PDB file of C-alpha atoms in Angstrom:
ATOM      1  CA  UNK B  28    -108.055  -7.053 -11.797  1.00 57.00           C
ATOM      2  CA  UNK B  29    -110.105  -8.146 -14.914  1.00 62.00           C
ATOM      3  CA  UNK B  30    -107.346  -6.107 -16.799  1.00 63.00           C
ATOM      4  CA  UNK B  31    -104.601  -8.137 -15.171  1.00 63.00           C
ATOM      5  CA  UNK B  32    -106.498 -11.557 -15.632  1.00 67.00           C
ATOM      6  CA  UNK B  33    -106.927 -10.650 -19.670  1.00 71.00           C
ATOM      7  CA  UNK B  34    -103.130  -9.922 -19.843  1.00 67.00           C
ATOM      8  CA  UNK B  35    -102.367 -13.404 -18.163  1.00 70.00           C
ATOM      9  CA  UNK B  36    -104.420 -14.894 -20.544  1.00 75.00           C
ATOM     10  CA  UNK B  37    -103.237 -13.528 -23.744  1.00 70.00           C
ATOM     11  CA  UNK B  38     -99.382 -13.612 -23.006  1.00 69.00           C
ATOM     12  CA  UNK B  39     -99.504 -17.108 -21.666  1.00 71.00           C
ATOM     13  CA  UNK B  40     -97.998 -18.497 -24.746  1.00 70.00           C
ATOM     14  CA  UNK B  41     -95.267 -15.734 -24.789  1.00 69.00           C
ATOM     15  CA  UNK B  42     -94.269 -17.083 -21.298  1.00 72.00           C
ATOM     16  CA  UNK B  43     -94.780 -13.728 -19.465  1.00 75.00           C
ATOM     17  CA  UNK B  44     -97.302 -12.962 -16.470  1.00 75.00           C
ATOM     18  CA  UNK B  45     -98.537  -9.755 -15.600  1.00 80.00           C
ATOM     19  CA  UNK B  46     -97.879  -8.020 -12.193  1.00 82.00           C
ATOM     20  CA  UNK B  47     -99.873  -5.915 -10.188  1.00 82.00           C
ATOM     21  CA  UNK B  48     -98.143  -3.098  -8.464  1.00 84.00           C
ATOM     22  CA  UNK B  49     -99.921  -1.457  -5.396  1.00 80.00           C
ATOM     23  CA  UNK B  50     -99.289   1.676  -3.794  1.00 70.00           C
ATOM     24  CA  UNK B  51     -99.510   0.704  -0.217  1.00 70.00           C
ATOM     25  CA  UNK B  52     -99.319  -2.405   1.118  1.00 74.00           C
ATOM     26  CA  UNK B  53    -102.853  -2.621   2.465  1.00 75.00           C
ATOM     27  CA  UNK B  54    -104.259  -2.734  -0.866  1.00 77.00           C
ATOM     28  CA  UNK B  55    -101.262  -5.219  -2.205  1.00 80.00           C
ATOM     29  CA  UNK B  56    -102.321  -7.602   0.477  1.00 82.00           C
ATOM     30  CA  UNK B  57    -106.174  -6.909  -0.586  1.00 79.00           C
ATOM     31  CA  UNK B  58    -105.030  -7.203  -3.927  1.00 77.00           C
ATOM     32  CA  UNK B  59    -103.017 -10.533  -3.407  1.00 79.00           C
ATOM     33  CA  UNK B  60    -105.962 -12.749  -2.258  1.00 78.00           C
ATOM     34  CA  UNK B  61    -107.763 -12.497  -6.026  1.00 76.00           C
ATOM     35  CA  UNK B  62    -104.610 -12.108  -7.791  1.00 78.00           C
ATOM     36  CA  UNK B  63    -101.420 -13.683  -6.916  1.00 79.00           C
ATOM     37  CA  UNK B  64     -98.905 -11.926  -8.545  1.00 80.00           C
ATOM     38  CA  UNK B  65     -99.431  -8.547  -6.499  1.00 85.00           C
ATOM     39  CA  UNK B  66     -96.165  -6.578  -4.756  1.00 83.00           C
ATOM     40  CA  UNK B  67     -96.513  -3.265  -3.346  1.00 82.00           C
ATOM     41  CA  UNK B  68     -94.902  -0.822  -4.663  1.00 77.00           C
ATOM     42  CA  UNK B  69     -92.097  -0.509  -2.005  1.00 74.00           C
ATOM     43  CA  UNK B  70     -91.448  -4.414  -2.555  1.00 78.00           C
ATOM     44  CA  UNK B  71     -91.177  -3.649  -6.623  1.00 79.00           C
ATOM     45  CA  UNK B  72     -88.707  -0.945  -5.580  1.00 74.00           C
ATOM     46  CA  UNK B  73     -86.530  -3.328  -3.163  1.00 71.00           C
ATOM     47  CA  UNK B  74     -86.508  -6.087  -5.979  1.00 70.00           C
ATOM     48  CA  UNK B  75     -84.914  -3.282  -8.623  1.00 61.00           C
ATOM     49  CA  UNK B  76     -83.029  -2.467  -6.211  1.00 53.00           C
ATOM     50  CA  UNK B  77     -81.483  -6.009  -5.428  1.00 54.00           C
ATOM     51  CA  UNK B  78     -81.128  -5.888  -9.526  1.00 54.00           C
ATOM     52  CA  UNK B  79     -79.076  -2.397  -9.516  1.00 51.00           C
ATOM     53  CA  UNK B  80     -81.503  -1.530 -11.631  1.00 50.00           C
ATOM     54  CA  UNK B  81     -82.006   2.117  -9.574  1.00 50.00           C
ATOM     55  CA  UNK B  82     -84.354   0.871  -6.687  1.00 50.00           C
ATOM     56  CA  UNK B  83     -82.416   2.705  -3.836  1.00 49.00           C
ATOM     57  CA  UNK B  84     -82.102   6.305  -5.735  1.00 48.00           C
ATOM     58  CA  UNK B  85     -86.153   5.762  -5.797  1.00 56.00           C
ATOM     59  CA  UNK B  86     -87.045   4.522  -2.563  1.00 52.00           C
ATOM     60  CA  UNK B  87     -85.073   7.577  -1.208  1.00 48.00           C
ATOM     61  CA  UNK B  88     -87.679   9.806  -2.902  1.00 49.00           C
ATOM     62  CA  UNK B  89     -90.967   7.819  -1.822  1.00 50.00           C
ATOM     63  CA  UNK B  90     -92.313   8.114   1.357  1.00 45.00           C
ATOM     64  CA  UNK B  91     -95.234   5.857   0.870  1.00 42.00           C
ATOM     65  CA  UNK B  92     -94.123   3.218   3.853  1.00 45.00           C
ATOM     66  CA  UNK B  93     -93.963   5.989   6.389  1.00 43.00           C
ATOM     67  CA  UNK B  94     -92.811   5.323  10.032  1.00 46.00           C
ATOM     68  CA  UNK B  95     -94.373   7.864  12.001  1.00 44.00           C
ATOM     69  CA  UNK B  96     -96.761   5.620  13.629  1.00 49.00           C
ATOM     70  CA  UNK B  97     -94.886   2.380  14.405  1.00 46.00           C
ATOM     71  CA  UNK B  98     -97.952   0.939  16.709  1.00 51.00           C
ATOM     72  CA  UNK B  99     -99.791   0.671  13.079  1.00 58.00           C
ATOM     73  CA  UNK B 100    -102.627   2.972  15.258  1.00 78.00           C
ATOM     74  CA  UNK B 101    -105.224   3.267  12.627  1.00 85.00           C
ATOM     75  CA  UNK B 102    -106.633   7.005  12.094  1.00 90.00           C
ATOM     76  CA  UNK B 103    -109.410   5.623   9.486  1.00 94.00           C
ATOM     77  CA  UNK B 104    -111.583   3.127   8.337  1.00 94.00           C
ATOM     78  CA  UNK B 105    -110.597   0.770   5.804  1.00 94.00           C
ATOM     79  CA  UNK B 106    -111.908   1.979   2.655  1.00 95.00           C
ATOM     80  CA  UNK B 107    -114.509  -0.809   0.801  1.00 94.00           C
ATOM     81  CA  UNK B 108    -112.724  -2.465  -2.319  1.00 92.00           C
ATOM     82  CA  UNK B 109    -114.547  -1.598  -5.650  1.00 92.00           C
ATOM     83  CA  UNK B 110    -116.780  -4.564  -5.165  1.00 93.00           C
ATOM     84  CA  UNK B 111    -118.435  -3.597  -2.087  1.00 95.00           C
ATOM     85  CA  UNK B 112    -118.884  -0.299  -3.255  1.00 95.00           C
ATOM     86  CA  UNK B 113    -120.584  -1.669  -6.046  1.00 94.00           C
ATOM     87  CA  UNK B 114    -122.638  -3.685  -4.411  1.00 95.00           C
ATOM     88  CA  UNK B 115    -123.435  -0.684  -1.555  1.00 95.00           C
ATOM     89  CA  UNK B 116    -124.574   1.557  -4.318  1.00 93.00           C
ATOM     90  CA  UNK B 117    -126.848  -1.178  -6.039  1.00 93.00           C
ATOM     91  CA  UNK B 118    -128.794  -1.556  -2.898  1.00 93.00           C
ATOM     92  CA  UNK B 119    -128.711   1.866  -2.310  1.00 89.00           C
ATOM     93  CA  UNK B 120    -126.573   2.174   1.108  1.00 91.00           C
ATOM     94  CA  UNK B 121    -123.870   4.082  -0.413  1.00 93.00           C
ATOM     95  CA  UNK B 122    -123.874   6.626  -3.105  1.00 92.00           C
ATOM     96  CA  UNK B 123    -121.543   8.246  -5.464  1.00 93.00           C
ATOM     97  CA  UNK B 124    -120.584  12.526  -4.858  1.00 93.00           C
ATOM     98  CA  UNK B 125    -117.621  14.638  -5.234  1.00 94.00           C
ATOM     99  CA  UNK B 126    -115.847  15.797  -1.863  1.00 96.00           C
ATOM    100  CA  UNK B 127    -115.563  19.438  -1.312  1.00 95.00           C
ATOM    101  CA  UNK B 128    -113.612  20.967   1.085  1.00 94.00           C
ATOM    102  CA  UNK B 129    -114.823  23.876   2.633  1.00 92.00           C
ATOM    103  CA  UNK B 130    -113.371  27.240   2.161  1.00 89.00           C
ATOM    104  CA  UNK B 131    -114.278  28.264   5.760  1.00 86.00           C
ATOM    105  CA  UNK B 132    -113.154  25.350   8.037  1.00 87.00           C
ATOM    106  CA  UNK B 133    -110.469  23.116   5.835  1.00 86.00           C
ATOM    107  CA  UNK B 134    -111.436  20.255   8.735  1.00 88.00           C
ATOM    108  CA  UNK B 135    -115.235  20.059   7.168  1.00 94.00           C
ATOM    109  CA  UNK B 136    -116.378  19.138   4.005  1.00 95.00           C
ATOM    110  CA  UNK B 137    -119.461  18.161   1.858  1.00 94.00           C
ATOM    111  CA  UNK B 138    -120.416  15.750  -0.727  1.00 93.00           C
ATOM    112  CA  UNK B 139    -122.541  16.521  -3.591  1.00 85.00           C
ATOM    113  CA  UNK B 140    -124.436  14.640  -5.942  1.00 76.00           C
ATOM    114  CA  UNK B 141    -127.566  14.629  -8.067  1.00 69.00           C
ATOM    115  CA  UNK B 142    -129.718  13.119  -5.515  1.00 64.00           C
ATOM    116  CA  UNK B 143    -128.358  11.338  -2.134  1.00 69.00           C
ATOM    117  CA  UNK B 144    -131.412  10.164  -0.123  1.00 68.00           C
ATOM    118  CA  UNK B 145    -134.786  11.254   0.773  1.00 68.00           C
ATOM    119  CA  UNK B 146    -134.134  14.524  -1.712  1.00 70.00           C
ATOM    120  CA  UNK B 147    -130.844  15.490  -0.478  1.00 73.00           C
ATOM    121  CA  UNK B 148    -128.434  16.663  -2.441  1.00 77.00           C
ATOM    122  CA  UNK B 149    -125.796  17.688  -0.256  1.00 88.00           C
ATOM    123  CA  UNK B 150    -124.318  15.877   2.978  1.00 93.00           C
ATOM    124  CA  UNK B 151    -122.070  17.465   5.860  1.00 95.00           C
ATOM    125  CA  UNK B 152    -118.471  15.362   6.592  1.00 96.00           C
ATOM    126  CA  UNK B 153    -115.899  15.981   9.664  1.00 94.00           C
ATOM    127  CA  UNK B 154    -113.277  14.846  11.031  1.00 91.00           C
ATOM    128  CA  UNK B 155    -112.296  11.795  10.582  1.00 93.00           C
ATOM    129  CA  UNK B 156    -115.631  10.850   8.609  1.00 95.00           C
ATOM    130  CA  UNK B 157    -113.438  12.522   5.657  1.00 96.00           C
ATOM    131  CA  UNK B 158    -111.369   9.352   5.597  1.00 96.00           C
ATOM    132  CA  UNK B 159    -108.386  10.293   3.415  1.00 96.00           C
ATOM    133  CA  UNK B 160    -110.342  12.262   0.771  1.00 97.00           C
ATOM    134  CA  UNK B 161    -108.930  15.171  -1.250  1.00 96.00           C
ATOM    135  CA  UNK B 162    -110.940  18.302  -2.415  1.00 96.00           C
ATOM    136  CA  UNK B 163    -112.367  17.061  -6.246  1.00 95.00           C
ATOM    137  CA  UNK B 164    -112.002  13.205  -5.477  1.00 96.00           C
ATOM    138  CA  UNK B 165    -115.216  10.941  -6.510  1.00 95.00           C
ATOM    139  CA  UNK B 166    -116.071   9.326  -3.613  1.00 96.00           C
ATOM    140  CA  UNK B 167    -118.174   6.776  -1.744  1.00 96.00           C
ATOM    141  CA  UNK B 168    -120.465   7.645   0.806  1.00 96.00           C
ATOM    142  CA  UNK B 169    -122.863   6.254   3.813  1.00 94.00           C
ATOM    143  CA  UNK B 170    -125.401   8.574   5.554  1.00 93.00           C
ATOM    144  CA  UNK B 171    -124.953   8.687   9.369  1.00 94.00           C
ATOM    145  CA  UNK B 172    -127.670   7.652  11.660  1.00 94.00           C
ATOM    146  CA  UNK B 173    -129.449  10.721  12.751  1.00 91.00           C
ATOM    147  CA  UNK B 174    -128.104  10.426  16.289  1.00 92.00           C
ATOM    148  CA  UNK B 175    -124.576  10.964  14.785  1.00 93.00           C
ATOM    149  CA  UNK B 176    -125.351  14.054  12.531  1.00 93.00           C
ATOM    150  CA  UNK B 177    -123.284  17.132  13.417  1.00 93.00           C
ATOM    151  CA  UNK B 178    -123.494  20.837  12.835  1.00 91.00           C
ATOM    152  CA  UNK B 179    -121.472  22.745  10.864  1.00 90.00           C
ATOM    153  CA  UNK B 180    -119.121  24.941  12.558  1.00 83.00           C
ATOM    154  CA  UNK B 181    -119.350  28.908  12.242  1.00 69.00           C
ATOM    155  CA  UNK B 182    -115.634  29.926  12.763  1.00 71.00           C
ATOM    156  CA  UNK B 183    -113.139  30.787  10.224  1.00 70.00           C
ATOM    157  CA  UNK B 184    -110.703  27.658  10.449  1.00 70.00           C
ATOM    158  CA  UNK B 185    -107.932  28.173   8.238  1.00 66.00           C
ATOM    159  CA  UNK B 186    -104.975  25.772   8.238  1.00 63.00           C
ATOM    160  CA  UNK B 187    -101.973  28.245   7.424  1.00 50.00           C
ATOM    161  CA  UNK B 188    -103.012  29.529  11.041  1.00 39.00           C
ATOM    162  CA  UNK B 189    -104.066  26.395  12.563  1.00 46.00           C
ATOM    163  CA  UNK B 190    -100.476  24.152  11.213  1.00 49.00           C
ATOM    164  CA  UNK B 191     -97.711  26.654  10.702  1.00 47.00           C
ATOM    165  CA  UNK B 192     -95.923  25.681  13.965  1.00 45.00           C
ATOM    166  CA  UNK B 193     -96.388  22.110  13.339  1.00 47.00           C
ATOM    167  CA  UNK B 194     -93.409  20.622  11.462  1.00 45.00           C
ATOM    168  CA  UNK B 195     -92.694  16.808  10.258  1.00 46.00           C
ATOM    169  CA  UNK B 196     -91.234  15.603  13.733  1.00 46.00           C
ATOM    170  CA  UNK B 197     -94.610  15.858  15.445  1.00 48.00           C
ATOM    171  CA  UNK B 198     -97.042  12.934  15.921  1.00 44.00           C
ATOM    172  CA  UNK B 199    -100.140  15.456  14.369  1.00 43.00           C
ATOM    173  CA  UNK B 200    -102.058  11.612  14.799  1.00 44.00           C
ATOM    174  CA  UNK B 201    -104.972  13.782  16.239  1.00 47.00           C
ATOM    175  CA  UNK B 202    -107.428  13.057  14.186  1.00 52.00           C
ATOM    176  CA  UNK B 203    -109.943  11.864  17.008  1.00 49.00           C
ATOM    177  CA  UNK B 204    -109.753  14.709  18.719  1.00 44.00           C
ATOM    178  CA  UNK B 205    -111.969  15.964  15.952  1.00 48.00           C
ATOM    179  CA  UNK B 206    -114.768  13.927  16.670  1.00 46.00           C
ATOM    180  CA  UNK B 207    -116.978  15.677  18.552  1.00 47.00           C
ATOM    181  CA  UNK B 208    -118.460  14.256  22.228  1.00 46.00           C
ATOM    182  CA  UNK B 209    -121.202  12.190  22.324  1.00 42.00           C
ATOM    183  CA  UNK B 210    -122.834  15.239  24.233  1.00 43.00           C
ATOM    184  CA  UNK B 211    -122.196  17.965  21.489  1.00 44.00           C
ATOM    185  CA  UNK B 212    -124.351  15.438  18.969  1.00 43.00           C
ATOM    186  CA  UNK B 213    -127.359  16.293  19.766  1.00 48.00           C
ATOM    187  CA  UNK B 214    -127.302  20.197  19.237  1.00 58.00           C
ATOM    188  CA  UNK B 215    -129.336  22.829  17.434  1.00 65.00           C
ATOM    189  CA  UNK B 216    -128.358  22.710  13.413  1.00 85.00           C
ATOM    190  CA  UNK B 217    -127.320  19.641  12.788  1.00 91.00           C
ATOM    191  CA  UNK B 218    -127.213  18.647   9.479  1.00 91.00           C
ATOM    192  CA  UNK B 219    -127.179  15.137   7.635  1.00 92.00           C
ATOM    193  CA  UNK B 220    -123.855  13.764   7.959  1.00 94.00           C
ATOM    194  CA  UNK B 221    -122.132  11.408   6.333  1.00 95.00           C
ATOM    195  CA  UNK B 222    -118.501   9.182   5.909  1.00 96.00           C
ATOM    196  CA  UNK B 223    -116.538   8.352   3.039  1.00 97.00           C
ATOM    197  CA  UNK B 224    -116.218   4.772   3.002  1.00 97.00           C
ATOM    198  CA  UNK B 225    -114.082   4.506  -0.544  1.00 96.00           C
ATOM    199  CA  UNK B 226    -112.462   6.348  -3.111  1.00 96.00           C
ATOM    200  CA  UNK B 227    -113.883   5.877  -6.906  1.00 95.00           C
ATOM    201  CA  UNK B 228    -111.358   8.220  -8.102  1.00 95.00           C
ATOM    202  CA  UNK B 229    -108.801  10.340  -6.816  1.00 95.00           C
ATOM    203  CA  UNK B 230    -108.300  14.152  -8.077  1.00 93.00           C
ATOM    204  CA  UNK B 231    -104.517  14.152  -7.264  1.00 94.00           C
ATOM    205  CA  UNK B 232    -102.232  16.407  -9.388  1.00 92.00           C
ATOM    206  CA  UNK B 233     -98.349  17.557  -8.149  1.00 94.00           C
ATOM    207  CA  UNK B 234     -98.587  20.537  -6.190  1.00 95.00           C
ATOM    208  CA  UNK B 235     -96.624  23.872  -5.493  1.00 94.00           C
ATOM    209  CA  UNK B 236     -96.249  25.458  -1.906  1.00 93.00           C
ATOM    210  CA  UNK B 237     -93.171  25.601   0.530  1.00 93.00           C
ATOM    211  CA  UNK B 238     -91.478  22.960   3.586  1.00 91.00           C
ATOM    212  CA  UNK B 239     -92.350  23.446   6.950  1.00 89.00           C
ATOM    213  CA  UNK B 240     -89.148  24.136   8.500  1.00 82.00           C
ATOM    214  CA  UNK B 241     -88.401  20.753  10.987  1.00 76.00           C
ATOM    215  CA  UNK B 242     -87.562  21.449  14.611  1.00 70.00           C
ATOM    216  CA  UNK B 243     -84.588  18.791  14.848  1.00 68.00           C
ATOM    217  CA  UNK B 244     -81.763  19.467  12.344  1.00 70.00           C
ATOM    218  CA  UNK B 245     -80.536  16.225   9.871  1.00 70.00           C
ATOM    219  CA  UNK B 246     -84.610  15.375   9.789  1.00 77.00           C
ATOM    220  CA  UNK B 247     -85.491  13.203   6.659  1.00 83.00           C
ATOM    221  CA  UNK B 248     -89.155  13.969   7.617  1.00 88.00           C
ATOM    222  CA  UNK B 249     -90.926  17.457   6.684  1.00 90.00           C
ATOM    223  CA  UNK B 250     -94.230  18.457   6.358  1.00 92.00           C
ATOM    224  CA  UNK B 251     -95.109  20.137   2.767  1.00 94.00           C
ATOM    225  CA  UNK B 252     -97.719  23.183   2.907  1.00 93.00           C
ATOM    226  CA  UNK B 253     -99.512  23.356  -0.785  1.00 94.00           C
ATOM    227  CA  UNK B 254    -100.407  26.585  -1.660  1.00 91.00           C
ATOM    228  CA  UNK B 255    -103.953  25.369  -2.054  1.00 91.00           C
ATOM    229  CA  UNK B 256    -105.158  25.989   0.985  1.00 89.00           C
ATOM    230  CA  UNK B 257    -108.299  23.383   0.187  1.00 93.00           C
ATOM    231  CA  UNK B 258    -105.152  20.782   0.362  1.00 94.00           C
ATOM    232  CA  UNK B 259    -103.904  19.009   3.254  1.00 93.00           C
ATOM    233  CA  UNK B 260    -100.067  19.063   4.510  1.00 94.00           C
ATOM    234  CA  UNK B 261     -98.393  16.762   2.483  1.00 95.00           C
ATOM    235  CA  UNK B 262     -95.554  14.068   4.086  1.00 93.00           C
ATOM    236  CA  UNK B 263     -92.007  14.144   2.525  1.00 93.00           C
ATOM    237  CA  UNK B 264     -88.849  12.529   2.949  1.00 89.00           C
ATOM    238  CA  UNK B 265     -85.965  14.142   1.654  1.00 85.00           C
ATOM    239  CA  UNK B 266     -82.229  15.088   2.737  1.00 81.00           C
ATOM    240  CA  UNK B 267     -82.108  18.506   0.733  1.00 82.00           C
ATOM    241  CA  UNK B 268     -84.033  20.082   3.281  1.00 82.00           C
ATOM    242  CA  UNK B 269     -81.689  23.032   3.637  1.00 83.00           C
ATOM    243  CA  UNK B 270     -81.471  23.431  -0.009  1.00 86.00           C
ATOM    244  CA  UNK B 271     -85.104  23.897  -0.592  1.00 88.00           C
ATOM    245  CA  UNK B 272     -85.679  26.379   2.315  1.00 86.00           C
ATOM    246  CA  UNK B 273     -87.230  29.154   1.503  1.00 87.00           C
ATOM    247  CA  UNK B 274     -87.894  27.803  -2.371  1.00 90.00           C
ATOM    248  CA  UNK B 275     -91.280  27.509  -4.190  1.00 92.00           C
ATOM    249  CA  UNK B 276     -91.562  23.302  -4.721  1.00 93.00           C
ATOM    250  CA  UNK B 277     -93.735  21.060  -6.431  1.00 94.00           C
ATOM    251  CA  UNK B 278     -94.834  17.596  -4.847  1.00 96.00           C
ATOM    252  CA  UNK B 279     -97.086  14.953  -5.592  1.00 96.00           C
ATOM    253  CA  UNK B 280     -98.385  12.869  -3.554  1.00 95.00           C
ATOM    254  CA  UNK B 281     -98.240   8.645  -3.556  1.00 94.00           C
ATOM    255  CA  UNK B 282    -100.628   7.240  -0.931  1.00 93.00           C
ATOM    256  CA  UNK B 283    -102.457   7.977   2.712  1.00 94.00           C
ATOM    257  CA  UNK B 284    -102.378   5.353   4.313  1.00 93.00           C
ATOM    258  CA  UNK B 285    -104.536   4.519   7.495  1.00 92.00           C
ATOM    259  CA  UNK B 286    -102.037   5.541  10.125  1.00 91.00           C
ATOM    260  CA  UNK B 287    -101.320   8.727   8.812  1.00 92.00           C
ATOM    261  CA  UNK B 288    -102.484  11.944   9.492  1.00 90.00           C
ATOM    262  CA  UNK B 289    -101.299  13.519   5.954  1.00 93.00           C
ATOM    263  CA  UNK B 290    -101.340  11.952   2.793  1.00 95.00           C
ATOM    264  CA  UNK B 291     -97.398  10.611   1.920  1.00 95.00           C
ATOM    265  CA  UNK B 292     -95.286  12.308  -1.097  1.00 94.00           C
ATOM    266  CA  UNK B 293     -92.150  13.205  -3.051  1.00 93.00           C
ATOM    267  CA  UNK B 294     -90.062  15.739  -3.976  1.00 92.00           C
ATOM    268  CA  UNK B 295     -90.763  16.381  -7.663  1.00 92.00           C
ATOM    269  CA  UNK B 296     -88.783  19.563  -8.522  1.00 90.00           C
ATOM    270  CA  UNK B 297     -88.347  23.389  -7.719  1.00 90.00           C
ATOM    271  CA  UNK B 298     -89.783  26.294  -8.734  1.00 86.00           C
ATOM    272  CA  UNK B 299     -87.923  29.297  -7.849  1.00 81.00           C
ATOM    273  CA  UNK B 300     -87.603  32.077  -4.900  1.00 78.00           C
ATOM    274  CA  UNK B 301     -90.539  32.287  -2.518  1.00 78.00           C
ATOM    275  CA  UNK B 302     -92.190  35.476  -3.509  1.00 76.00           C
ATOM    276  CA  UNK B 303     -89.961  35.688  -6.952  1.00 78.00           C
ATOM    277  CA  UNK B 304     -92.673  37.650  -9.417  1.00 79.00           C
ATOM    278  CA  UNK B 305     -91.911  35.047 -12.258  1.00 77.00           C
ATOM    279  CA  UNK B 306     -92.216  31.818  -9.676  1.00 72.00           C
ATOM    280  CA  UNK B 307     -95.122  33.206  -8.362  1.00 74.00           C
ATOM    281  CA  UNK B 308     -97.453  33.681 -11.636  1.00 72.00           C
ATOM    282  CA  UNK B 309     -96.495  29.713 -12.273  1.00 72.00           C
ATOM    283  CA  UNK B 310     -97.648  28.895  -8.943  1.00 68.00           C
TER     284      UNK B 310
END
């Protein structure tokens, strides 16, 4: 914002204002109150578009306004803006780690950091607690009352077995089911737990793995699997479907919003043959 207010500043002789482009529209809105010229980044799209300066050819490769949740049902928190974080880890109610996924259970995680509280230097996250973070991102994080800590499960959970039947056309908005019972709190091993409550910085890179093949036929939607297995299904939109069957892709991903179960992407480009020797080593 400071960056934005600088530019505004120094170009107001030139008779040029600076615009802030959001990735969702949450933050745009956010964004909008301090700073007025704000668009998300679907709106910047729509307004090339209107231009013919290439908006629809883009818009058909982001999936950032996704539609699968038309109620606007909200799986997550909000995340705090970069102020409140601020201000949280000054007074010492939030604190600064990098999210790890684990290896064992992709649907638990932990956040490490010098020191957390009372010694700690590792806290437990589940569920929805993980609040749109991605294995390596620098996050923000708020210890749990005790009475909410939760105990690490002990089975392998791996989510090549646990997804591959899903495909793009389902809901997957399950993320409460996750949250264990008020009943199953209170249990033998519990460990401090935690929620991310903001992302400082996000670890995203593009990514290679394969589509989930859709149940309905002439689907725009699909479901991306990463070959990281530490990375959650990915959201595409894209009508080549049938081309990329059974190909090695790369994606990269543009937001997660709130509603969403999976983080929302694009179609970047194509590898190869699944199981090709030469595709593979790239992978």
């Amino acid at each position: 914002m400071g960056n934005a207010r600088y530019l505004e500043d120094h170009w107001k002789e030139g008779d040029m204002r600076p615009i802030v482009v959001c990735g969702d529209e949450e933050s745009a809105l956010k964004m909008k109150k301090e700073y007025g010229m704000t668009m998300s980044l679907k709106e910047y799209i729509e307004g090339e578009e209107r231009g013919e300066g290439g908006g629809e050819k883009m818009l058909s490769h982001l999936s950032i306004y996704d539609k699968s949740n038309e109620e606007g049902k909200s799986l997550f928190e909000e995340h705090l803006s970069h102020e409140e974080m601020v201000r949280g880890m000054a007074e010492g109610r939030i604190k600064k780690a990098q999210f790890t996924v684990s290896r064992e259970n992709y649907r638990e995680a932990t956040v490490e950091a010098s020191v957390l509280i009372d010694g700690d230097t590792q806290w437990f996250i589940t569920g929805s607690f993980t609040n749109r973070a991605i294995n390596g991102d620098n996050v923000a994080v708020s210890l749990l009352p005790e009475s909410e800590w939760r105990t690490p499960q002990r089975n392998l959970v791996l989510r090549d077995i646990e997804e591959d039947t899903l495909n793009a056309d389902d809901d997957a908005n399950d993320y409460e089911d996750e949250v264990e019972p008020v009943s199953k709190k209170r249990q033998v091993g519990v460990v401090p737990t935690a929620k991310v409550v903001g992302i400082i910085r996000r670890n995203w890179r593009p990514y290679c793995g394969v589509l989930i093949p859709p149940i309905l036929k002439g689907s725009r939607r699909h479901l991306f699997c990463p070959s990281e297995r530490l990375i959650p299904l990915i959201t595409i939109e894209s009508e080549q479907a049938e081309l990329l069957a059974g190909q090695t892709i790369i994606v990269s991903i543009d937001s997660w919003p709130r509603e969403s179960k999976y983080p929302l992407g694009h179609y970047v480009r194509t590898l190869g043959n699944l199981g090709d020797r030469e595709v593979e080593n790239e992978v």
